[in-house]
mmCIF file of C-alpha atoms in Angstrom:
data_model
loop_
_atom_site.group_PDB
_atom_site.id
_atom_site.type_symbol
_atom_site.label_atom_id
_atom_site.label_comp_id
_atom_site.label_asym_id
_atom_site.label_seq_id
_atom_site.Cartn_x
_atom_site.Cartn_y
_atom_site.Cartn_z
ATOM 1 C CA UNK A 1 22.460 -13.956 -1.135
ATOM 2 C CA UNK A 2 19.999 -14.881 1.561
ATOM 3 C CA UNK A 3 16.810 -12.626 1.525
ATOM 4 C CA UNK A 4 14.213 -12.617 4.330
ATOM 5 C CA UNK A 5 10.573 -11.545 3.601
ATOM 6 C CA UNK A 6 7.960 -10.918 6.243
ATOM 7 C CA UNK A 7 4.731 -12.488 4.890
ATOM 8 C CA UNK A 8 2.941 -12.251 8.204
ATOM 9 C CA UNK A 9 0.211 -9.949 6.837
ATOM 10 C CA UNK A 10 -1.122 -12.825 4.618
ATOM 11 C CA UNK A 11 -2.409 -14.472 7.812
ATOM 12 C CA UNK A 12 -5.001 -11.691 8.155
ATOM 13 C CA UNK A 13 -5.164 -9.053 5.556
ATOM 14 C CA UNK A 14 -7.035 -9.224 2.134
ATOM 15 C CA UNK A 15 -6.817 -6.623 -0.781
ATOM 16 C CA UNK A 16 -4.118 -4.713 -2.240
ATOM 17 C CA UNK A 17 -1.428 -5.560 0.208
ATOM 18 C CA UNK A 18 -2.107 -9.208 -0.112
ATOM 19 C CA UNK A 19 -2.029 -9.010 -3.952
ATOM 20 C CA UNK A 20 1.419 -7.270 -3.705
ATOM 21 C CA UNK A 21 3.131 -9.991 -1.460
ATOM 22 C CA UNK A 22 1.569 -12.898 -3.344
ATOM 23 C CA UNK A 23 2.514 -11.662 -6.776
ATOM 24 C CA UNK A 24 5.934 -10.443 -5.615
ATOM 25 C CA UNK A 25 6.540 -14.051 -4.335
ATOM 26 C CA UNK A 26 5.165 -15.819 -7.224
ATOM 27 C CA UNK A 27 7.241 -13.760 -9.721
ATOM 28 C CA UNK A 28 10.539 -13.928 -7.535
ATOM 29 C CA UNK A 29 10.092 -17.831 -7.972
ATOM 30 C CA UNK A 30 9.774 -17.491 -11.678
ATOM 31 C CA UNK A 31 12.838 -15.249 -12.170
ATOM 32 C CA UNK A 32 15.265 -15.881 -9.382
ATOM 33 C CA UNK A 33 16.654 -19.406 -8.858
ATOM 34 C CA UNK A 34 20.043 -18.253 -7.423
ATOM 35 C CA UNK A 35 19.247 -16.407 -4.151
ATOM 36 C CA UNK A 36 17.709 -18.132 -1.099
ATOM 37 C CA UNK A 37 14.451 -16.818 0.420
ATOM 38 C CA UNK A 38 13.275 -17.118 3.811
ATOM 39 C CA UNK A 39 9.478 -16.444 4.366
ATOM 40 C CA UNK A 40 8.844 -15.424 7.857
ATOM 41 C CA UNK A 41 5.391 -15.476 9.652
ATOM 42 C CA UNK A 42 3.855 -15.707 13.152
ATOM 43 C CA UNK A 43 1.104 -18.071 11.862
ATOM 44 C CA UNK A 44 0.805 -20.935 9.464
ATOM 45 C CA UNK A 45 0.314 -19.639 5.777
ATOM 46 C CA UNK A 46 -0.637 -21.797 3.019
ATOM 47 C CA UNK A 47 0.354 -19.771 -0.349
ATOM 48 C CA UNK A 48 -1.814 -20.072 -3.208
ATOM 49 C CA UNK A 49 -0.382 -21.079 -5.549
ATOM 50 C CA UNK A 50 2.241 -22.994 -3.490
ATOM 51 C CA UNK A 51 6.001 -21.980 -4.056
ATOM 52 C CA UNK A 52 7.459 -25.405 -4.866
ATOM 53 C CA UNK A 53 11.010 -24.155 -5.269
ATOM 54 C CA UNK A 54 14.049 -25.266 -3.460
ATOM 55 C CA UNK A 55 15.304 -21.819 -2.837
ATOM 56 C CA UNK A 56 12.194 -20.747 -0.929
ATOM 57 C CA UNK A 57 11.795 -21.889 2.698
ATOM 58 C CA UNK A 58 8.948 -20.974 5.106
ATOM 59 C CA UNK A 59 9.953 -20.001 8.604
ATOM 60 C CA UNK A 60 7.188 -20.066 11.146
ATOM 61 C CA UNK A 61 7.593 -18.885 14.675
ATOM 62 C CA UNK A 62 4.395 -19.033 16.305
ATOM 63 C CA UNK A 63 3.064 -15.981 18.322
ATOM 64 C CA UNK A 64 -0.499 -14.975 18.560
ATOM 65 C CA UNK A 65 0.291 -11.297 18.530
ATOM 66 C CA UNK A 66 1.873 -10.029 15.222
ATOM 67 C CA UNK A 67 3.522 -6.920 16.757
ATOM 68 C CA UNK A 68 5.320 -8.689 19.526
ATOM 69 C CA UNK A 69 6.362 -11.460 16.956
ATOM 70 C CA UNK A 70 7.680 -8.782 14.780
ATOM 71 C CA UNK A 71 9.691 -6.993 17.351
ATOM 72 C CA UNK A 72 10.860 -9.983 19.301
ATOM 73 C CA UNK A 73 10.728 -13.309 17.579
ATOM 74 C CA UNK A 74 11.501 -11.969 13.976
ATOM 75 C CA UNK A 75 14.741 -10.147 14.803
ATOM 76 C CA UNK A 76 16.121 -13.140 16.716
ATOM 77 C CA UNK A 77 15.203 -15.470 13.829
ATOM 78 C CA UNK A 78 16.731 -12.984 11.125
ATOM 79 C CA UNK A 79 19.929 -12.653 12.963
ATOM 80 C CA UNK A 80 20.321 -16.347 13.715
ATOM 81 C CA UNK A 81 19.543 -17.218 9.913
ATOM 82 C CA UNK A 82 22.244 -14.717 8.766
ATOM 83 C CA UNK A 83 19.875 -13.055 6.419
ATOM 84 C CA UNK A 84 21.698 -10.548 4.075
ATOM 85 C CA UNK A 85 18.668 -8.377 3.825
ATOM 86 C CA UNK A 86 15.146 -8.344 5.195
ATOM 87 C CA UNK A 87 12.093 -7.018 3.303
ATOM 88 C CA UNK A 88 9.206 -5.701 5.238
ATOM 89 C CA UNK A 89 6.307 -5.198 2.851
ATOM 90 C CA UNK A 90 3.725 -3.597 5.065
ATOM 91 C CA UNK A 91 4.810 -0.485 6.999
ATOM 92 C CA UNK A 92 6.520 -1.899 10.025
ATOM 93 C CA UNK A 93 10.039 -3.540 10.295
ATOM 94 C CA UNK A 94 11.764 -5.611 13.178
ATOM 95 C CA UNK A 95 13.493 -2.666 14.607
ATOM 96 C CA UNK A 96 16.362 -4.248 16.487
ATOM 97 C CA UNK A 97 17.195 -6.622 13.568
ATOM 98 C CA UNK A 98 21.011 -6.406 12.581
ATOM 99 C CA UNK A 99 20.317 -7.061 8.853
ATOM 100 C CA UNK A 100 19.834 -4.112 6.369
ATOM 101 C CA UNK A 101 16.081 -3.648 6.015
ATOM 102 C CA UNK A 102 13.834 -2.627 3.104
ATOM 103 C CA UNK A 103 10.485 -1.404 3.931
ATOM 104 C CA UNK A 104 7.496 -0.977 1.536
ATOM 105 C CA UNK A 105 5.247 2.007 2.467
ATOM 106 C CA UNK A 106 2.107 1.701 0.294
ATOM 107 C CA UNK A 107 0.535 5.005 1.307
ATOM 108 C CA UNK A 108 0.419 7.771 4.004
ATOM 109 C CA UNK A 109 -3.472 7.404 4.615
ATOM 110 C CA UNK A 110 -3.046 7.360 8.330
ATOM 111 C CA UNK A 111 -1.467 10.612 8.281
ATOM 112 C CA UNK A 112 -3.728 12.326 5.829
ATOM 113 C CA UNK A 113 -7.006 10.789 6.984
ATOM 114 C CA UNK A 114 -6.439 9.850 10.678
ATOM 115 C CA UNK A 115 -10.040 9.813 11.482
ATOM 116 C CA UNK A 116 -10.628 6.785 9.196
ATOM 117 C CA UNK A 117 -8.833 4.501 11.807
ATOM 118 C CA UNK A 118 -9.110 3.110 15.240
ATOM 119 C CA UNK A 119 -7.252 4.382 18.431
ATOM 120 C CA UNK A 120 -5.114 0.994 18.331
ATOM 121 C CA UNK A 121 -4.036 1.541 14.549
ATOM 122 C CA UNK A 122 -3.209 5.140 15.210
ATOM 123 C CA UNK A 123 -0.949 4.278 18.276
ATOM 124 C CA UNK A 124 0.817 1.723 16.023
ATOM 125 C CA UNK A 125 1.074 4.152 13.094
ATOM 126 C CA UNK A 126 2.308 7.118 15.086
ATOM 127 C CA UNK A 127 5.049 5.124 16.906
ATOM 128 C CA UNK A 128 6.272 2.014 15.026
ATOM 129 C CA UNK A 129 5.655 3.307 11.426
ATOM 130 C CA UNK A 130 7.830 6.410 11.768
ATOM 131 C CA UNK A 131 10.400 4.331 13.631
ATOM 132 C CA UNK A 132 10.507 1.794 10.800
ATOM 133 C CA UNK A 133 10.738 4.604 8.131
ATOM 134 C CA UNK A 134 13.676 6.250 9.951
ATOM 135 C CA UNK A 135 15.660 2.779 10.422
ATOM 136 C CA UNK A 136 14.992 1.207 7.083
ATOM 137 C CA UNK A 137 17.915 1.412 4.880
ATOM 138 C CA UNK A 138 15.723 1.681 1.903
ATOM 139 C CA UNK A 139 12.029 2.457 1.422
ATOM 140 C CA UNK A 140 9.920 1.287 -1.532
ATOM 141 C CA UNK A 141 6.740 3.273 -2.477
ATOM 142 C CA UNK A 142 4.035 2.066 -5.062
ATOM 143 C CA UNK A 143 3.754 5.521 -6.595
ATOM 144 C CA UNK A 144 5.702 8.924 -6.895
ATOM 145 C CA UNK A 145 2.544 10.377 -5.037
ATOM 146 C CA UNK A 146 3.443 8.321 -1.872
ATOM 147 C CA UNK A 147 7.146 9.078 -2.198
ATOM 148 C CA UNK A 148 6.237 12.796 -2.291
ATOM 149 C CA UNK A 149 4.032 12.399 0.704
ATOM 150 C CA UNK A 150 6.885 10.697 2.717
ATOM 151 C CA UNK A 151 9.165 13.568 1.912
ATOM 152 C CA UNK A 152 6.699 16.158 2.783
ATOM 153 C CA UNK A 153 5.282 14.563 5.922
ATOM 154 C CA UNK A 154 8.135 12.841 7.459
ATOM 155 C CA UNK A 155 10.938 14.535 5.713
ATOM 156 C CA UNK A 156 12.434 11.199 4.374
ATOM 157 C CA UNK A 157 15.359 11.986 2.118
ATOM 158 C CA UNK A 158 14.635 11.398 -1.605
ATOM 159 C CA UNK A 159 17.849 9.246 -2.051
ATOM 160 C CA UNK A 160 16.275 6.742 0.448
ATOM 161 C CA UNK A 161 13.087 6.109 -1.536
ATOM 162 C CA UNK A 162 12.639 4.000 -4.562
ATOM 163 C CA UNK A 163 9.324 4.102 -6.461
ATOM 164 C CA UNK A 164 8.170 0.716 -7.891
ATOM 165 C CA UNK A 165 4.747 0.536 -9.477
ATOM 166 C CA UNK A 166 2.631 -2.371 -8.925
ATOM 167 C CA UNK A 167 1.484 -4.657 -11.836
ATOM 168 C CA UNK A 168 -1.919 -5.986 -13.083
ATOM 169 C CA UNK A 169 -2.512 -9.685 -12.876
ATOM 170 C CA UNK A 170 -3.079 -11.404 -16.202
ATOM 171 C CA UNK A 171 -6.679 -12.669 -15.074
ATOM 172 C CA UNK A 172 -7.688 -9.058 -15.517
ATOM 173 C CA UNK A 173 -8.526 -9.166 -19.244
ATOM 174 C CA UNK A 174 -11.356 -8.941 -21.631
ATOM 175 C CA UNK A 175 -13.670 -11.982 -21.337
ATOM 176 C CA UNK A 176 -15.990 -12.976 -24.130
ATOM 177 C CA UNK A 177 -17.460 -16.177 -22.675
ATOM 178 C CA UNK A 178 -21.228 -15.112 -22.434
ATOM 179 C CA UNK A 179 -22.051 -18.149 -20.160
ATOM 180 C CA UNK A 180 -19.498 -17.009 -17.627
ATOM 181 C CA UNK A 181 -20.648 -13.400 -17.764
ATOM 182 C CA UNK A 182 -24.293 -14.410 -17.286
ATOM 183 C CA UNK A 183 -23.306 -16.528 -14.227
ATOM 184 C CA UNK A 184 -21.629 -13.734 -12.529
ATOM 185 C CA UNK A 185 -24.675 -11.485 -13.103
ATOM 186 C CA UNK A 186 -26.875 -14.226 -11.632
ATOM 187 C CA UNK A 187 -24.691 -14.663 -8.702
ATOM 188 C CA UNK A 188 -24.838 -10.989 -7.701
ATOM 189 C CA UNK A 189 -28.273 -10.400 -9.000
ATOM 190 C CA UNK A 190 -27.441 -7.885 -11.622
ATOM 191 C CA UNK A 191 -29.494 -7.227 -14.498
ATOM 192 C CA UNK A 192 -29.042 -4.597 -17.320
ATOM 193 C CA UNK A 193 -26.351 -1.980 -17.661
ATOM 194 C CA UNK A 194 -24.555 -0.689 -14.599
ATOM 195 C CA UNK A 195 -21.796 1.509 -13.194
ATOM 196 C CA UNK A 196 -19.424 -0.283 -11.177
ATOM 197 C CA UNK A 197 -17.153 0.796 -8.208
ATOM 198 C CA UNK A 198 -14.809 -1.472 -6.257
ATOM 199 C CA UNK A 199 -13.392 -0.927 -2.890
ATOM 200 C CA UNK A 200 -13.850 -1.340 0.808
ATOM 201 C CA UNK A 201 -16.858 0.875 2.194
ATOM 202 C CA UNK A 202 -14.976 3.371 4.084
ATOM 203 C CA UNK A 203 -15.006 7.364 3.971
ATOM 204 C CA UNK A 204 -11.867 7.721 1.946
ATOM 205 C CA UNK A 205 -13.348 5.727 -0.997
ATOM 206 C CA UNK A 206 -15.910 8.421 -1.308
ATOM 207 C CA UNK A 207 -18.766 6.197 -2.025
ATOM 208 C CA UNK A 208 -21.369 8.305 -0.506
ATOM 209 C CA UNK A 209 -20.618 11.128 -2.871
ATOM 210 C CA UNK A 210 -20.726 8.601 -5.788
ATOM 211 C CA UNK A 211 -24.084 7.641 -4.710
ATOM 212 C CA UNK A 212 -25.327 11.277 -4.662
ATOM 213 C CA UNK A 213 -23.869 11.563 -8.104
ATOM 214 C CA UNK A 214 -25.686 8.617 -9.172
ATOM 215 C CA UNK A 215 -28.833 10.145 -7.761
ATOM 216 C CA UNK A 216 -28.254 13.303 -9.958
ATOM 217 C CA UNK A 217 -27.831 11.117 -13.083
ATOM 218 C CA UNK A 218 -31.154 9.351 -12.280
ATOM 219 C CA UNK A 219 -33.045 12.390 -11.678
ATOM 220 C CA UNK A 220 -31.537 14.819 -14.499
ATOM 221 C CA UNK A 221 -30.559 12.402 -17.091
ATOM 222 C CA UNK A 222 -32.900 9.583 -16.554
ATOM 223 C CA UNK A 223 -30.031 6.749 -17.080
ATOM 224 C CA UNK A 224 -31.273 3.119 -16.956
ATOM 225 C CA UNK A 225 -28.056 2.027 -15.197
ATOM 226 C CA UNK A 226 -27.896 0.613 -11.784
ATOM 227 C CA UNK A 227 -24.962 1.344 -9.490
ATOM 228 C CA UNK A 228 -23.025 -1.837 -8.228
ATOM 229 C CA UNK A 229 -20.738 -1.292 -5.193
ATOM 230 C CA UNK A 230 -18.382 -4.281 -4.711
ATOM 231 C CA UNK A 231 -16.587 -4.255 -1.351
ATOM 232 C CA UNK A 232 -16.694 -5.287 2.145
ATOM 233 C CA UNK A 233 -17.542 -3.214 5.145
ATOM 234 C CA UNK A 234 -14.718 -0.924 6.408
ATOM 235 C CA UNK A 235 -14.500 1.960 8.900
ATOM 236 C CA UNK A 236 -17.693 3.982 9.235
ATOM 237 C CA UNK A 237 -19.468 2.142 6.470
ATOM 238 C CA UNK A 238 -22.934 3.067 7.798
ATOM 239 C CA UNK A 239 -22.877 6.342 6.099
ATOM 240 C CA UNK A 240 -22.902 4.699 2.680
ATOM 241 C CA UNK A 241 -26.075 2.658 3.413
ATOM 242 C CA UNK A 242 -27.558 5.932 5.101
ATOM 243 C CA UNK A 243 -26.994 8.057 2.003
ATOM 244 C CA UNK A 244 -28.631 5.237 -0.381
ATOM 245 C CA UNK A 245 -31.618 4.972 1.944
ATOM 246 C CA UNK A 246 -32.076 8.791 2.397
ATOM 247 C CA UNK A 247 -32.124 9.228 -1.489
ATOM 248 C CA UNK A 248 -34.551 6.337 -1.891
ATOM 249 C CA UNK A 249 -32.225 4.356 -4.071
ATOM 250 C CA UNK A 250 -32.255 1.047 -2.199
ATOM 251 C CA UNK A 251 -33.552 -0.652 -5.474
ATOM 252 C CA UNK A 252 -31.132 1.098 -7.673
ATOM 253 C CA UNK A 253 -27.984 0.182 -5.843
ATOM 254 C CA UNK A 254 -26.579 -3.272 -5.497
ATOM 255 C CA UNK A 255 -24.136 -3.798 -2.701
ATOM 256 C CA UNK A 256 -22.385 -7.054 -3.390
ATOM 257 C CA UNK A 257 -20.232 -7.191 -0.249
ATOM 258 C CA UNK A 258 -16.785 -8.541 -0.480
ATOM 259 C CA UNK A 259 -16.022 -9.937 -3.995
ATOM 260 C CA UNK A 260 -13.320 -12.825 -4.245
ATOM 261 C CA UNK A 261 -10.641 -12.319 -6.642
ATOM 262 C CA UNK A 262 -11.877 -15.064 -9.062
ATOM 263 C CA UNK A 263 -14.998 -13.186 -9.462
ATOM 264 C CA UNK A 264 -13.626 -9.446 -10.023
ATOM 265 C CA UNK A 265 -12.608 -9.885 -13.707
ATOM 266 C CA UNK A 266 -15.928 -11.170 -14.660
ATOM 267 C CA UNK A 267 -17.772 -8.428 -12.935
ATOM 268 C CA UNK A 268 -15.392 -5.691 -14.374
ATOM 269 C CA UNK A 269 -16.335 -7.207 -17.713
ATOM 270 C CA UNK A 270 -20.086 -6.754 -17.287
ATOM 271 C CA UNK A 271 -19.724 -3.033 -16.197
ATOM 272 C CA UNK A 272 -20.554 -0.176 -18.586
ATOM 273 C CA UNK A 273 -18.408 2.263 -16.653
ATOM 274 C CA UNK A 274 -16.006 1.846 -13.779
ATOM 275 C CA UNK A 275 -16.150 4.838 -11.215
ATOM 276 C CA UNK A 276 -13.405 5.362 -8.631
ATOM 277 C CA UNK A 277 -13.732 8.780 -6.987
ATOM 278 C CA UNK A 278 -11.370 7.997 -3.989
ATOM 279 C CA UNK A 279 -10.187 10.823 -1.991
ATOM 280 C CA UNK A 280 -6.816 9.238 -1.661
ATOM 281 C CA UNK A 281 -4.872 6.252 -2.873
ATOM 282 C CA UNK A 282 -1.310 5.038 -2.594
ATOM 283 C CA UNK A 283 -1.687 3.315 -5.993
ATOM 284 C CA UNK A 284 -5.220 2.368 -7.160
ATOM 285 C CA UNK A 285 -5.029 -1.063 -8.570
ATOM 286 C CA UNK A 286 -8.863 -1.301 -9.372
ATOM 287 C CA UNK A 287 -8.308 1.655 -12.058
ATOM 288 C CA UNK A 288 -5.720 -0.566 -13.915
ATOM 289 C CA UNK A 289 -7.827 -3.750 -13.367
ATOM 290 C CA UNK A 290 -10.860 -2.121 -15.028
ATOM 291 C CA UNK A 291 -8.802 -0.761 -17.816
ATOM 292 C CA UNK A 292 -7.363 -4.269 -18.492
ATOM 293 C CA UNK A 293 -10.927 -5.638 -18.783
ATOM 294 C CA UNK A 294 -11.790 -3.009 -21.351
ATOM 295 C CA UNK A 295 -13.951 -0.840 -19.132
ATOM 296 C CA UNK A 296 -13.803 2.980 -19.446
ATOM 297 C CA UNK A 297 -12.775 4.726 -16.206
ATOM 298 C CA UNK A 298 -13.864 7.759 -14.297
ATOM 299 C CA UNK A 299 -11.382 8.466 -11.509
ATOM 300 C CA UNK A 300 -10.219 11.257 -9.150
ATOM 301 C CA UNK A 301 -7.615 13.747 -10.183
ATOM 302 C CA UNK A 302 -5.687 13.452 -6.904
ATOM 303 C CA UNK A 303 -2.976 11.384 -5.069
ATOM 304 C CA UNK A 304 -1.632 8.596 -7.077
ATOM 305 C CA UNK A 305 -4.790 8.214 -9.360
ATOM 306 C CA UNK A 306 -3.685 10.871 -11.945
ATOM 307 C CA UNK A 307 -0.137 9.381 -12.100
ATOM 308 C CA UNK A 308 -1.637 5.880 -12.672
ATOM 309 C CA UNK A 309 -4.429 6.798 -14.974
ATOM 310 C CA UNK A 310 -2.425 9.059 -17.346
ATOM 311 C CA UNK A 311 -4.573 10.266 -20.162
ATOM 312 C CA UNK A 312 -6.501 7.043 -20.106
ATOM 313 C CA UNK A 313 -9.418 7.890 -17.740
ATOM 314 C CA UNK A 314 -11.703 10.741 -17.253
ATOM 315 C CA UNK A 315 -10.342 12.497 -14.187
ATOM 316 C CA UNK A 316 -12.568 14.573 -11.761
ATOM 317 C CA UNK A 317 -12.602 16.481 -8.608
ATOM 318 C CA UNK A 318 -13.784 13.885 -6.051
ATOM 319 C CA UNK A 319 -15.482 16.555 -3.930
ATOM 320 C CA UNK A 320 -17.774 17.661 -6.631
ATOM 321 C CA UNK A 321 -20.842 15.501 -6.954
ATOM 322 C CA UNK A 322 -21.857 17.493 -10.174
ATOM 323 C CA UNK A 323 -18.356 16.802 -11.784
ATOM 324 C CA UNK A 324 -18.524 13.095 -10.896
ATOM 325 C CA UNK A 325 -22.078 13.006 -12.458
ATOM 326 C CA UNK A 326 -21.221 14.716 -15.493
ATOM 327 C CA UNK A 327 -18.092 12.640 -16.225
ATOM 328 C CA UNK A 328 -20.102 9.436 -15.999
ATOM 329 C CA UNK A 329 -22.725 10.639 -18.270
ATOM 330 C CA UNK A 330 -20.233 11.598 -20.949
ATOM 331 C CA UNK A 331 -18.638 8.220 -20.757
ATOM 332 C CA UNK A 332 -22.198 6.630 -20.975
ATOM 333 C CA UNK A 333 -23.516 8.822 -23.839
ATOM 334 C CA UNK A 334 -20.426 9.625 -25.837
ATOM 335 C CA UNK A 335 -19.485 6.670 -28.067
ATOM 336 C CA UNK A 336 -16.162 7.905 -29.573
ATOM 337 C CA UNK A 337 -15.011 8.992 -26.032
ATOM 338 C CA UNK A 338 -15.881 5.487 -24.651
ATOM 339 C CA UNK A 339 -13.954 3.847 -27.476
ATOM 340 C CA UNK A 340 -11.048 6.213 -27.026
ATOM 341 C CA UNK A 341 -10.872 5.484 -23.209
ATOM 342 C CA UNK A 342 -11.072 1.758 -23.765
ATOM 343 C CA UNK A 343 -8.347 1.716 -26.354
ATOM 344 C CA UNK A 344 -6.084 3.912 -24.401
ATOM 345 C CA UNK A 345 -6.796 1.829 -21.100
ATOM 346 C CA UNK A 346 -5.810 -1.340 -22.655
ATOM 347 C CA UNK A 347 -2.505 0.135 -23.931
ATOM 348 C CA UNK A 348 -1.961 1.943 -20.584
ATOM 349 C CA UNK A 349 -2.016 -1.276 -18.579
ATOM 350 C CA UNK A 350 0.790 -2.922 -20.601
ATOM 351 C CA UNK A 351 3.157 -0.775 -18.759
ATOM 352 C CA UNK A 352 2.366 -2.176 -15.241
ATOM 353 C CA UNK A 353 3.374 -5.966 -15.083
ATOM 354 C CA UNK A 354 4.294 -7.970 -11.877
ATOM 355 C CA UNK A 355 7.455 -9.045 -13.717
ATOM 356 C CA UNK A 356 8.789 -5.441 -13.998
ATOM 357 C CA UNK A 357 7.726 -4.769 -10.356
ATOM 358 C CA UNK A 358 9.753 -7.932 -9.204
ATOM 359 C CA UNK A 359 12.726 -7.194 -11.243
ATOM 360 C CA UNK A 360 13.053 -3.665 -9.688
ATOM 361 C CA UNK A 361 12.583 -5.055 -6.357
ATOM 362 C CA UNK A 362 15.089 -7.685 -6.797
ATOM 363 C CA UNK A 363 17.499 -4.859 -7.927
ATOM 364 C CA UNK A 364 16.785 -3.064 -4.394
ATOM 365 C CA UNK A 365 17.796 -6.297 -2.718
ATOM 366 C CA UNK A 366 20.899 -6.734 -4.672
ATOM 367 C CA UNK A 367 22.282 -3.436 -3.301
ATOM 368 C CA UNK A 368 23.067 -5.444 -0.178
ATOM 369 C CA UNK A 369 24.571 -8.361 -1.783
ATOM 370 C CA UNK A 370 27.961 -9.120 0.046
#
């Protein structure tokens, strides 16, 4: 079987979608030596780690504009290569390709929070994404929550959608090396106990409310903790800094900026609590990453987060500053609760492996085997 995978987003994107594609490729190479994989992109991409497998072939067709490449160059390449199925892992497919198409839709954020995005993004989302969803033979979602959103918002038939949960990379684990933990604290100028939140600074991540909750904790409960916010600047990030300044918390909050993957496990391990009060997630990998590192989690009770967290996190109404603050206070002060959350979290993450994600994805490809 000849399987095409569009890996063009690796030329630009970082974050969860990148992790998805890289881990899918890595584990396909580990478990499948029979099928042939053609990896398509509009730019040169150096995979890390490299896929030195004879059944994986990079197919580069240079074009400076990804959308034009996808809708013009890619269909021609897929048809010429006689691909049996093409997987587009990031919302949009080559619409005129003759091969059966599998599309991964990670979330419906653009429909639910359209004000978070640029006009250019919304034009693409409101045209190419619905067309791609309609034309794809099969849609993969990261969660039942996103599956339900697709069915509700775009009336996609349930039989067309397969939910395949993401995995947690094995680098996210409990780390006991005190030297390494000290080095990461020094790198990001962090001293003492801290509450950690990880994610791009944008309104959907609800960081401004987290800062207001942190302010309540400081004033009412006199906690010694600082708040560490790890993430690059996203849409309308200014409000986050303005909230911290308005509340006079500049010296109590550490903005690390973007944190590379190699630093994240160490940063999680140093944290006392992980807070993730996002307004909407298609999956919520940081929650599981924190659990894998033995950190108790406070997360939102909405979208995919309750599905992914199960009973292994304290779930809160993300619109309630008081509820977020109260949950964090409990996790800080209640020893038995902390211990219980840590134990449950470590067991919970065992259910989410990239091996399982990959096997289920391969099963979807196999539906189109001649």
